[in-house]
PDB file of C-alpha atoms and ligand atoms in Angstrom:
ATOM      1  CA  MET A   1     -24.308   8.699 -10.210  1.00  0.00           C
ATOM      2  CA  ARG A   2     -22.477  10.916  -7.700  1.00  0.00           C
ATOM      3  CA  VAL A   3     -19.007   9.588  -7.016  1.00  0.00           C
ATOM      4  CA  VAL A   4     -15.929  10.777  -5.107  1.00  0.00           C
ATOM      5  CA  LEU A   5     -12.427   9.389  -5.675  1.00  0.00           C
ATOM      6  CA  VAL A   6     -10.178   9.534  -2.643  1.00  0.00           C
ATOM      7  CA  GLY A   7      -6.575   8.417  -2.226  1.00  0.00           C
ATOM      8  CA  PRO A   8      -3.092   9.851  -1.784  1.00  0.00           C
ATOM      9  CA  PRO A   9      -1.508  12.031  -4.460  1.00  0.00           C
ATOM     10  CA  GLY A  10      -0.330   9.667  -7.190  1.00  0.00           C
ATOM     11  CA  ALA A  11      -2.877   6.942  -6.387  1.00  0.00           C
ATOM     12  CA  GLY A  12      -4.174   7.289  -9.949  1.00  0.00           C
ATOM     13  CA  LYS A  13      -7.314   9.343  -9.264  1.00  0.00           C
ATOM     14  CA  GLY A  14      -6.931  11.516 -12.368  1.00  0.00           C
ATOM     15  CA  THR A  15      -5.989   8.521 -14.524  1.00  0.00           C
ATOM     16  CA  GLN A  16      -9.001   6.492 -13.418  1.00  0.00           C
ATOM     17  CA  ALA A  17     -11.343   9.495 -13.331  1.00  0.00           C
ATOM     18  CA  GLN A  18     -10.955  10.088 -17.075  1.00  0.00           C
ATOM     19  CA  PHE A  19     -11.994   6.483 -17.926  1.00  0.00           C
ATOM     20  CA  VAL A  20     -14.627   5.977 -15.226  1.00  0.00           C
ATOM     21  CA  ALA A  21     -16.361   9.321 -15.854  1.00  0.00           C
ATOM     22  CA  SER A  22     -16.465   8.732 -19.592  1.00  0.00           C
ATOM     23  CA  HIS A  23     -17.810   5.207 -19.054  1.00  0.00           C
ATOM     24  CA  LEU A  24     -20.586   6.535 -16.801  1.00  0.00           C
ATOM     25  CA  SER A  25     -21.208   9.592 -19.053  1.00  0.00           C
ATOM     26  CA  ILE A  26     -20.783  11.999 -16.157  1.00  0.00           C
ATOM     27  CA  PRO A  27     -18.420  14.985 -15.906  1.00  0.00           C
ATOM     28  CA  LYS A  28     -15.096  14.571 -14.137  1.00  0.00           C
ATOM     29  CA  ILE A  29     -14.494  17.483 -11.794  1.00  0.00           C
ATOM     30  CA  SER A  30     -10.855  17.727 -10.724  1.00  0.00           C
ATOM     31  CA  THR A  31     -10.153  20.542  -8.271  1.00  0.00           C
ATOM     32  CA  GLY A  32      -6.407  20.276  -8.975  1.00  0.00           C
ATOM     33  CA  ASP A  33      -7.048  20.762 -12.725  1.00  0.00           C
ATOM     34  CA  ILE A  34      -9.338  23.742 -12.076  1.00  0.00           C
ATOM     35  CA  PHE A  35      -6.742  25.367  -9.795  1.00  0.00           C
ATOM     36  CA  ARG A  36      -3.906  24.745 -12.298  1.00  0.00           C
ATOM     37  CA  ASP A  37      -6.013  26.215 -15.081  1.00  0.00           C
ATOM     38  CA  ASN A  38      -6.619  29.333 -12.980  1.00  0.00           C
ATOM     39  CA  VAL A  39      -2.924  29.606 -12.108  1.00  0.00           C
ATOM     40  CA  SER A  40      -1.905  29.383 -15.761  1.00  0.00           C
ATOM     41  CA  HIS A  41      -4.460  32.047 -16.731  1.00  0.00           C
ATOM     42  CA  GLY A  42      -3.394  34.320 -13.842  1.00  0.00           C
ATOM     43  CA  THR A  43      -6.939  34.709 -12.463  1.00  0.00           C
ATOM     44  CA  ALA A  44      -7.610  36.052  -8.933  1.00  0.00           C
ATOM     45  CA  LEU A  45      -8.419  32.480  -7.822  1.00  0.00           C
ATOM     46  CA  GLY A  46      -5.168  31.211  -9.358  1.00  0.00           C
ATOM     47  CA  ARG A  47      -3.153  33.936  -7.605  1.00  0.00           C
ATOM     48  CA  ARG A  48      -4.712  32.919  -4.259  1.00  0.00           C
ATOM     49  CA  ALA A  49      -4.069  29.212  -4.788  1.00  0.00           C
ATOM     50  CA  GLN A  50      -0.590  29.234  -6.353  1.00  0.00           C
ATOM     51  CA  ALA A  51       1.659  29.512  -3.280  1.00  0.00           C
ATOM     52  CA  TYR A  52      -0.210  26.760  -1.423  1.00  0.00           C
ATOM     53  CA  MET A  53       0.012  24.459  -4.429  1.00  0.00           C
ATOM     54  CA  GLU A  54       3.729  25.053  -4.953  1.00  0.00           C
ATOM     55  CA  ARG A  55       4.431  24.146  -1.314  1.00  0.00           C
ATOM     56  CA  GLY A  56       2.213  21.058  -1.562  1.00  0.00           C
ATOM     57  CA  ASP A  57      -0.205  22.486   1.013  1.00  0.00           C
ATOM     58  CA  LEU A  58      -3.959  22.502   0.656  1.00  0.00           C
ATOM     59  CA  VAL A  59      -5.666  25.628  -0.628  1.00  0.00           C
ATOM     60  CA  PRO A  60      -7.845  27.016   2.231  1.00  0.00           C
ATOM     61  CA  ASP A  61     -11.237  25.386   2.604  1.00  0.00           C
ATOM     62  CA  GLU A  62     -13.283  28.543   1.994  1.00  0.00           C
ATOM     63  CA  VAL A  63     -11.588  29.151  -1.370  1.00  0.00           C
ATOM     64  CA  THR A  64     -11.922  25.527  -2.486  1.00  0.00           C
ATOM     65  CA  ILE A  65     -15.499  25.145  -1.287  1.00  0.00           C
ATOM     66  CA  ALA A  66     -16.632  28.330  -3.059  1.00  0.00           C
ATOM     67  CA  MET A  67     -15.090  27.089  -6.303  1.00  0.00           C
ATOM     68  CA  VAL A  68     -16.696  23.622  -6.085  1.00  0.00           C
ATOM     69  CA  THR A  69     -20.083  25.063  -5.078  1.00  0.00           C
ATOM     70  CA  ASP A  70     -20.040  27.109  -8.279  1.00  0.00           C
ATOM     71  CA  ARG A  71     -18.960  24.193 -10.437  1.00  0.00           C
ATOM     72  CA  LEU A  72     -21.603  21.817  -9.051  1.00  0.00           C
ATOM     73  CA  GLN A  73     -24.323  24.235 -10.103  1.00  0.00           C
ATOM     74  CA  ASP A  74     -23.469  23.876 -13.789  1.00  0.00           C
ATOM     75  CA  ASP A  75     -26.121  22.066 -15.826  1.00  0.00           C
ATOM     76  CA  ASP A  76     -23.896  19.127 -16.763  1.00  0.00           C
ATOM     77  CA  THR A  77     -23.938  17.816 -13.161  1.00  0.00           C
ATOM     78  CA  GLN A  78     -27.692  17.035 -13.178  1.00  0.00           C
ATOM     79  CA  ALA A  79     -27.172  13.344 -13.974  1.00  0.00           C
ATOM     80  CA  GLY A  80     -24.217  13.056 -11.622  1.00  0.00           C
ATOM     81  CA  PHE A  81     -20.498  13.803 -11.383  1.00  0.00           C
ATOM     82  CA  LEU A  82     -17.196  12.289 -10.441  1.00  0.00           C
ATOM     83  CA  LEU A  83     -15.128  14.375  -8.021  1.00  0.00           C
ATOM     84  CA  ASP A  84     -11.348  13.906  -8.251  1.00  0.00           C
ATOM     85  CA  GLY A  85      -9.401  15.606  -5.435  1.00  0.00           C
ATOM     86  CA  PHE A  86     -12.391  16.974  -3.532  1.00  0.00           C
ATOM     87  CA  PRO A  87     -13.198  16.736  -0.675  1.00  0.00           C
ATOM     88  CA  ARG A  88      -9.745  16.671   0.922  1.00  0.00           C
ATOM     89  CA  THR A  89     -10.644  17.743   4.474  1.00  0.00           C
ATOM     90  CA  VAL A  90     -13.462  16.813   6.846  1.00  0.00           C
ATOM     91  CA  PRO A  91     -14.949  20.373   6.707  1.00  0.00           C
ATOM     92  CA  GLN A  92     -15.032  20.074   2.880  1.00  0.00           C
ATOM     93  CA  ALA A  93     -16.817  16.709   3.192  1.00  0.00           C
ATOM     94  CA  GLU A  94     -19.325  18.118   5.680  1.00  0.00           C
ATOM     95  CA  THR A  95     -20.047  21.101   3.442  1.00  0.00           C
ATOM     96  CA  LEU A  96     -20.499  18.846   0.411  1.00  0.00           C
ATOM     97  CA  LYS A  97     -22.932  16.689   2.340  1.00  0.00           C
ATOM     98  CA  LYS A  98     -24.986  19.729   3.410  1.00  0.00           C
ATOM     99  CA  MET A  99     -24.927  21.185  -0.093  1.00  0.00           C
ATOM    100  CA  LEU A 100     -26.179  17.963  -1.703  1.00  0.00           C
ATOM    101  CA  SER A 101     -28.782  17.500   0.986  1.00  0.00           C
ATOM    102  CA  ALA A 102     -30.101  21.039   0.309  1.00  0.00           C
ATOM    103  CA  TRP A 103     -30.460  19.904  -3.329  1.00  0.00           C
ATOM    104  CA  GLU A 104     -32.258  16.767  -2.069  1.00  0.00           C
ATOM    105  CA  THR A 105     -29.548  14.423  -3.177  1.00  0.00           C
ATOM    106  CA  ARG A 106     -26.414  12.735  -1.817  1.00  0.00           C
ATOM    107  CA  LEU A 107     -23.247  10.905  -2.787  1.00  0.00           C
ATOM    108  CA  ASP A 108     -23.719   7.327  -3.991  1.00  0.00           C
ATOM    109  CA  VAL A 109     -20.200   6.081  -3.363  1.00  0.00           C
ATOM    110  CA  VAL A 110     -16.707   7.101  -2.323  1.00  0.00           C
ATOM    111  CA  LEU A 111     -14.069   4.993  -4.001  1.00  0.00           C
ATOM    112  CA  GLU A 112     -10.756   4.809  -2.165  1.00  0.00           C
ATOM    113  CA  LEU A 113      -7.720   4.001  -4.326  1.00  0.00           C
ATOM    114  CA  VAL A 114      -5.254   2.138  -2.123  1.00  0.00           C
ATOM    115  CA  VAL A 115      -1.482   2.262  -2.912  1.00  0.00           C
ATOM    116  CA  ASP A 116       1.615   2.491  -0.714  1.00  0.00           C
ATOM    117  CA  ASP A 117       3.957   5.502  -0.388  1.00  0.00           C
ATOM    118  CA  ASP A 118       6.867   4.032  -2.399  1.00  0.00           C
ATOM    119  CA  GLU A 119       4.577   3.428  -5.378  1.00  0.00           C
ATOM    120  CA  VAL A 120       3.246   6.989  -5.051  1.00  0.00           C
ATOM    121  CA  VAL A 121       6.782   8.428  -5.236  1.00  0.00           C
ATOM    122  CA  ARG A 122       7.596   6.267  -8.292  1.00  0.00           C
ATOM    123  CA  ARG A 123       4.387   7.370 -10.006  1.00  0.00           C
ATOM    124  CA  LEU A 124       4.633  11.080  -9.249  1.00  0.00           C
ATOM    125  CA  SER A 125       8.293  11.460 -10.130  1.00  0.00           C
ATOM    126  CA  GLY A 126       7.537  10.207 -13.671  1.00  0.00           C
ATOM    127  CA  ARG A 127       4.167  11.931 -14.154  1.00  0.00           C
ATOM    128  CA  ARG A 128       3.748  14.031 -17.291  1.00  0.00           C
ATOM    129  CA  THR A 129       0.583  16.016 -18.044  1.00  0.00           C
ATOM    130  CA  CYS A 130      -0.701  17.377 -21.344  1.00  0.00           C
ATOM    131  CA  ARG A 131      -0.990  21.164 -21.390  1.00  0.00           C
ATOM    132  CA  ARG A 132      -3.800  21.041 -23.942  1.00  0.00           C
ATOM    133  CA  CYS A 133      -6.165  18.184 -22.941  1.00  0.00           C
ATOM    134  CA  GLY A 134      -4.967  17.393 -19.393  1.00  0.00           C
ATOM    135  CA  ARG A 135      -4.359  13.680 -20.168  1.00  0.00           C
ATOM    136  CA  VAL A 136      -1.927  12.154 -17.665  1.00  0.00           C
ATOM    137  CA  TRP A 137       1.040  10.030 -18.800  1.00  0.00           C
ATOM    138  CA  HIS A 138       4.002   8.402 -17.067  1.00  0.00           C
ATOM    139  CA  ALA A 139       7.552   8.566 -18.448  1.00  0.00           C
ATOM    140  CA  LEU A 140       8.114   4.832 -17.717  1.00  0.00           C
ATOM    141  CA  PHE A 141       4.791   3.176 -16.838  1.00  0.00           C
ATOM    142  CA  ASP A 142       2.622   4.742 -19.544  1.00  0.00           C
ATOM    143  CA  PRO A 143       4.923   6.541 -21.968  1.00  0.00           C
ATOM    144  CA  PRO A 144       3.612   8.470 -24.964  1.00  0.00           C
ATOM    145  CA  ALA A 145       5.182   7.717 -28.356  1.00  0.00           C
ATOM    146  CA  HIS A 146       7.180  10.981 -28.239  1.00  0.00           C
ATOM    147  CA  VAL A 147       8.625  12.151 -24.909  1.00  0.00           C
ATOM    148  CA  ASP A 148       7.233  15.680 -25.080  1.00  0.00           C
ATOM    149  CA  ALA A 149       3.924  15.242 -26.911  1.00  0.00           C
ATOM    150  CA  CYS A 150       0.508  13.873 -25.999  1.00  0.00           C
ATOM    151  CA  ASP A 151      -0.539  10.893 -28.169  1.00  0.00           C
ATOM    152  CA  ASP A 152      -4.190  11.895 -27.825  1.00  0.00           C
ATOM    153  CA  CYS A 153      -4.071  15.526 -28.966  1.00  0.00           C
ATOM    154  CA  GLY A 154      -0.452  16.398 -29.834  1.00  0.00           C
ATOM    155  CA  GLY A 155      -0.299  18.919 -26.956  1.00  0.00           C
ATOM    156  CA  GLN A 156       2.932  19.630 -25.094  1.00  0.00           C
ATOM    157  CA  LEU A 157       3.637  17.568 -21.961  1.00  0.00           C
ATOM    158  CA  PHE A 158       4.925  19.151 -18.768  1.00  0.00           C
ATOM    159  CA  GLN A 159       6.108  18.034 -15.349  1.00  0.00           C
ATOM    160  CA  ARG A 160       4.170  19.562 -12.464  1.00  0.00           C
ATOM    161  CA  ASP A 161       6.091  21.902 -10.116  1.00  0.00           C
ATOM    162  CA  ASP A 162       4.750  19.994  -7.093  1.00  0.00           C
ATOM    163  CA  ASP A 163       6.047  16.632  -8.389  1.00  0.00           C
ATOM    164  CA  ARG A 164       9.550  17.136  -6.953  1.00  0.00           C
ATOM    165  CA  GLU A 165      10.599  14.491  -4.396  1.00  0.00           C
ATOM    166  CA  GLN A 166      10.595  16.833  -1.373  1.00  0.00           C
ATOM    167  CA  THR A 167       7.181  18.298  -2.218  1.00  0.00           C
ATOM    168  CA  ILE A 168       5.831  14.794  -2.875  1.00  0.00           C
ATOM    169  CA  ARG A 169       6.882  13.730   0.658  1.00  0.00           C
ATOM    170  CA  HIS A 170       5.202  16.823   2.104  1.00  0.00           C
ATOM    171  CA  ARG A 171       1.992  16.158   0.139  1.00  0.00           C
ATOM    172  CA  LEU A 172       1.947  12.623   1.544  1.00  0.00           C
ATOM    173  CA  GLU A 173       2.137  14.060   5.093  1.00  0.00           C
ATOM    174  CA  VAL A 174      -0.656  16.490   4.270  1.00  0.00           C
ATOM    175  CA  TYR A 175      -2.706  13.555   2.965  1.00  0.00           C
ATOM    176  CA  GLN A 176      -2.143  11.561   6.181  1.00  0.00           C
ATOM    177  CA  GLU A 177      -3.018  14.488   8.429  1.00  0.00           C
ATOM    178  CA  GLN A 178      -5.853  16.213   6.619  1.00  0.00           C
ATOM    179  CA  THR A 179      -7.347  13.876   4.022  1.00  0.00           C
ATOM    180  CA  SER A 180      -7.053  10.317   5.381  1.00  0.00           C
ATOM    181  CA  PRO A 181      -9.696  11.045   8.118  1.00  0.00           C
ATOM    182  CA  LEU A 182     -12.199  11.086   5.235  1.00  0.00           C
ATOM    183  CA  VAL A 183     -11.833   7.320   4.955  1.00  0.00           C
ATOM    184  CA  ALA A 184     -13.392   6.876   8.426  1.00  0.00           C
ATOM    185  CA  PHE A 185     -15.902   9.677   7.722  1.00  0.00           C
ATOM    186  CA  TYR A 186     -17.274   7.919   4.631  1.00  0.00           C
ATOM    187  CA  ALA A 187     -17.010   4.432   6.181  1.00  0.00           C
ATOM    188  CA  ASP A 188     -19.362   5.751   8.899  1.00  0.00           C
ATOM    189  CA  GLU A 189     -21.721   6.941   6.191  1.00  0.00           C
ATOM    190  CA  GLY A 190     -21.698   3.428   4.734  1.00  0.00           C
ATOM    191  CA  ILE A 191     -20.605   4.547   1.261  1.00  0.00           C
ATOM    192  CA  LEU A 192     -16.849   3.839   1.310  1.00  0.00           C
ATOM    193  CA  LEU A 193     -15.428   1.236  -1.019  1.00  0.00           C
ATOM    194  CA  GLY A 194     -11.686   0.574  -1.135  1.00  0.00           C
ATOM    195  CA  ILE A 195      -9.975  -0.984  -4.138  1.00  0.00           C
ATOM    196  CA  ASP A 196      -6.398  -2.099  -4.720  1.00  0.00           C
ATOM    197  CA  ALA A 197      -5.011   0.553  -7.080  1.00  0.00           C
ATOM    198  CA  THR A 198      -1.835  -1.310  -8.056  1.00  0.00           C
ATOM    199  CA  GLY A 199      -1.405  -3.142 -11.342  1.00  0.00           C
ATOM    200  CA  PRO A 200      -2.281  -2.235 -14.930  1.00  0.00           C
ATOM    201  CA  VAL A 201      -4.466   0.859 -15.420  1.00  0.00           C
ATOM    202  CA  ASP A 202      -7.187  -1.015 -17.353  1.00  0.00           C
ATOM    203  CA  GLU A 203      -7.494  -3.668 -14.634  1.00  0.00           C
ATOM    204  CA  ILE A 204      -7.959  -0.964 -11.991  1.00  0.00           C
ATOM    205  CA  THR A 205     -10.622   0.690 -14.161  1.00  0.00           C
ATOM    206  CA  GLU A 206     -12.437  -2.647 -14.345  1.00  0.00           C
ATOM    207  CA  ARG A 207     -12.165  -3.064 -10.544  1.00  0.00           C
ATOM    208  CA  ALA A 208     -13.520   0.469 -10.083  1.00  0.00           C
ATOM    209  CA  LEU A 209     -16.441  -0.034 -12.476  1.00  0.00           C
ATOM    210  CA  SER A 210     -17.468  -3.342 -10.955  1.00  0.00           C
ATOM    211  CA  ALA A 211     -17.287  -1.786  -7.466  1.00  0.00           C
ATOM    212  CA  LEU A 212     -19.453   1.126  -8.649  1.00  0.00           C
ATOM    213  CA  ARG A 213     -22.033  -1.210 -10.185  1.00  0.00           C
ATOM    214  CA  ARG A 214     -22.717  -2.579  -6.705  1.00  0.00           C
ATOM    215  CA  PHE A 215     -23.570   0.916  -5.450  1.00  0.00           C
ATOM    216  CA  ASN A 216     -25.574   2.176  -8.422  1.00  0.00           C
ATOM    217  CA  ARG A 217     -29.046   2.923  -7.097  1.00  0.00           C
TER     218      ARG A 217
HETATM  219  P1  LIG B   1      -3.531  11.342  -8.810  1.00  0.00           P
HETATM  220  O1  LIG B   1      -4.562  12.041  -9.656  1.00  0.00           O
HETATM  221  O2  LIG B   1      -4.128  10.414  -7.798  1.00  0.00           O
HETATM  222  O3  LIG B   1      -2.546  12.291  -8.183  1.00  0.00           O
HETATM  223  P2  LIG B   1      -2.519  10.389 -11.390  1.00  0.00           P
HETATM  224  O4  LIG B   1      -3.721   9.775 -12.003  1.00  0.00           O
HETATM  225  O5  LIG B   1      -2.087  11.726 -11.893  1.00  0.00           O
HETATM  226  O6  LIG B   1      -2.662  10.422  -9.774  1.00  0.00           O
HETATM  227  O7  LIG B   1      -1.328   9.331 -11.547  1.00  0.00           O
HETATM  228  C1  LIG B   1       0.002   9.646 -11.096  1.00  0.00           C
HETATM  229  C2  LIG B   1       1.027   9.027 -12.071  1.00  0.00           C
HETATM  230  O8  LIG B   1       0.968   7.609 -11.974  1.00  0.00           O
HETATM  231  C3  LIG B   1       0.767   9.384 -13.542  1.00  0.00           C
HETATM  232  O9  LIG B   1       2.016   9.596 -14.169  1.00  0.00           O
HETATM  233  C4  LIG B   1       0.089   8.135 -14.106  1.00  0.00           C
HETATM  234  O10 LIG B   1       0.386   7.945 -15.491  1.00  0.00           O
HETATM  235  C5  LIG B   1       0.711   7.025 -13.260  1.00  0.00           C
HETATM  236  N1  LIG B   1      -0.193   5.901 -13.029  1.00  0.00           N
HETATM  237  C6  LIG B   1      -1.541   5.957 -12.816  1.00  0.00           C
HETATM  238  N2  LIG B   1      -2.039   4.728 -12.627  1.00  0.00           N
HETATM  239  C7  LIG B   1      -0.987   3.872 -12.727  1.00  0.00           C
HETATM  240  C8  LIG B   1      -0.841   2.449 -12.624  1.00  0.00           C
HETATM  241  N3  LIG B   1      -1.892   1.672 -12.379  1.00  0.00           N
HETATM  242  N4  LIG B   1       0.395   1.924 -12.764  1.00  0.00           N
HETATM  243  C9  LIG B   1       1.464   2.727 -12.992  1.00  0.00           C
HETATM  244  N5  LIG B   1       1.404   4.063 -13.105  1.00  0.00           N
HETATM  245  C10 LIG B   1       0.203   4.629 -12.962  1.00  0.00           C
HETATM  246  P1  LIG B   2      -4.098  17.450  -7.378  1.00  0.00           P
HETATM  247  O1  LIG B   2      -4.048  17.790  -8.829  1.00  0.00           O
HETATM  248  O2  LIG B   2      -5.391  16.808  -6.964  1.00  0.00           O
HETATM  249  O3  LIG B   2      -2.892  16.665  -6.905  1.00  0.00           O
HETATM  250  O4  LIG B   2      -4.065  18.851  -6.591  1.00  0.00           O
HETATM  251  C1  LIG B   2      -2.955  19.722  -6.720  1.00  0.00           C
HETATM  252  C2  LIG B   2      -2.988  20.770  -5.615  1.00  0.00           C
HETATM  253  O5  LIG B   2      -4.182  21.576  -5.722  1.00  0.00           O
HETATM  254  C3  LIG B   2      -3.025  20.225  -4.175  1.00  0.00           C
HETATM  255  O6  LIG B   2      -1.740  19.863  -3.690  1.00  0.00           O
HETATM  256  C4  LIG B   2      -3.630  21.430  -3.434  1.00  0.00           C
HETATM  257  O7  LIG B   2      -2.678  22.456  -3.253  1.00  0.00           O
HETATM  258  C5  LIG B   2      -4.667  21.935  -4.431  1.00  0.00           C
HETATM  259  N1  LIG B   2      -5.975  21.275  -4.226  1.00  0.00           N
HETATM  260  C6  LIG B   2      -6.624  20.440  -5.089  1.00  0.00           C
HETATM  261  N2  LIG B   2      -7.784  20.023  -4.550  1.00  0.00           N
HETATM  262  C7  LIG B   2      -7.882  20.593  -3.333  1.00  0.00           C
HETATM  263  C8  LIG B   2      -8.836  20.530  -2.275  1.00  0.00           C
HETATM  264  N3  LIG B   2      -9.953  19.801  -2.375  1.00  0.00           N
HETATM  265  N4  LIG B   2      -8.604  21.259  -1.148  1.00  0.00           N
HETATM  266  C9  LIG B   2      -7.497  22.006  -1.038  1.00  0.00           C
HETATM  267  N5  LIG B   2      -6.539  22.091  -1.975  1.00  0.00           N
HETATM  268  C10 LIG B   2      -6.720  21.391  -3.114  1.00  0.00           C
END
């Protein structure tokens, strides 16, 4: 199955992606994770992306599209994939559509996670991420047993540089301006499905999986 998760920063895309992708036995491809990995390893791609990410701006389309095009050609995507954080602009969505069509395939469903801005700010200001396995926690809503360590792998937790209140507000504006038009784009394609992304994580996973079942061709 070929799935895209869309929603504002903090909607829970990464959180749901890890459960949904593992349930469907498809790889989760998170552009934010790939960029952060490149930044922490000081690669040329990371050096290009870093300043945009710190400001809460989008990395330019040509850089992002080149990276995703490469990743989608890996063997593990044959049976499908779950994209978390891509596409984020209409040109990215158009390029993805053309790319898949050249490979004689297409997206099955775009799942929109719907939450309001106040909830996003509450979620992002408490977000903690594991440096080793990438698992996402929340200091209050989903706390690990020890403040600084990941329960899953023991890795060290960190707070993202772009999760400061001012940058969060800017990222929400960027979402409204550049990413929210994707909702209409995919509604026109007839593959958009919105779900309420508030409430306990496992209930949202169940909502997501039952929504996906309806689209599984
Ligand atoms: P996104 O990938 O959309 O930016 P994340 O999955 O990283 O969002 O989630 C942002 C923060 O919100 C994380 O700290 C996560 O633990 C927390 N979170 C995710 N889902 C929920 C939920 N249903 N209720 C409360 N907090 C949540
Ligand atoms: P995320 O982890 O999805 O919140 O992404 C973190 C940051 O990475 C974003 O604020 C952008 O700077 C960058 N990024 C991730 N995905 C994309 C994308 N599809 N297009 C442009 N920039 C992106």
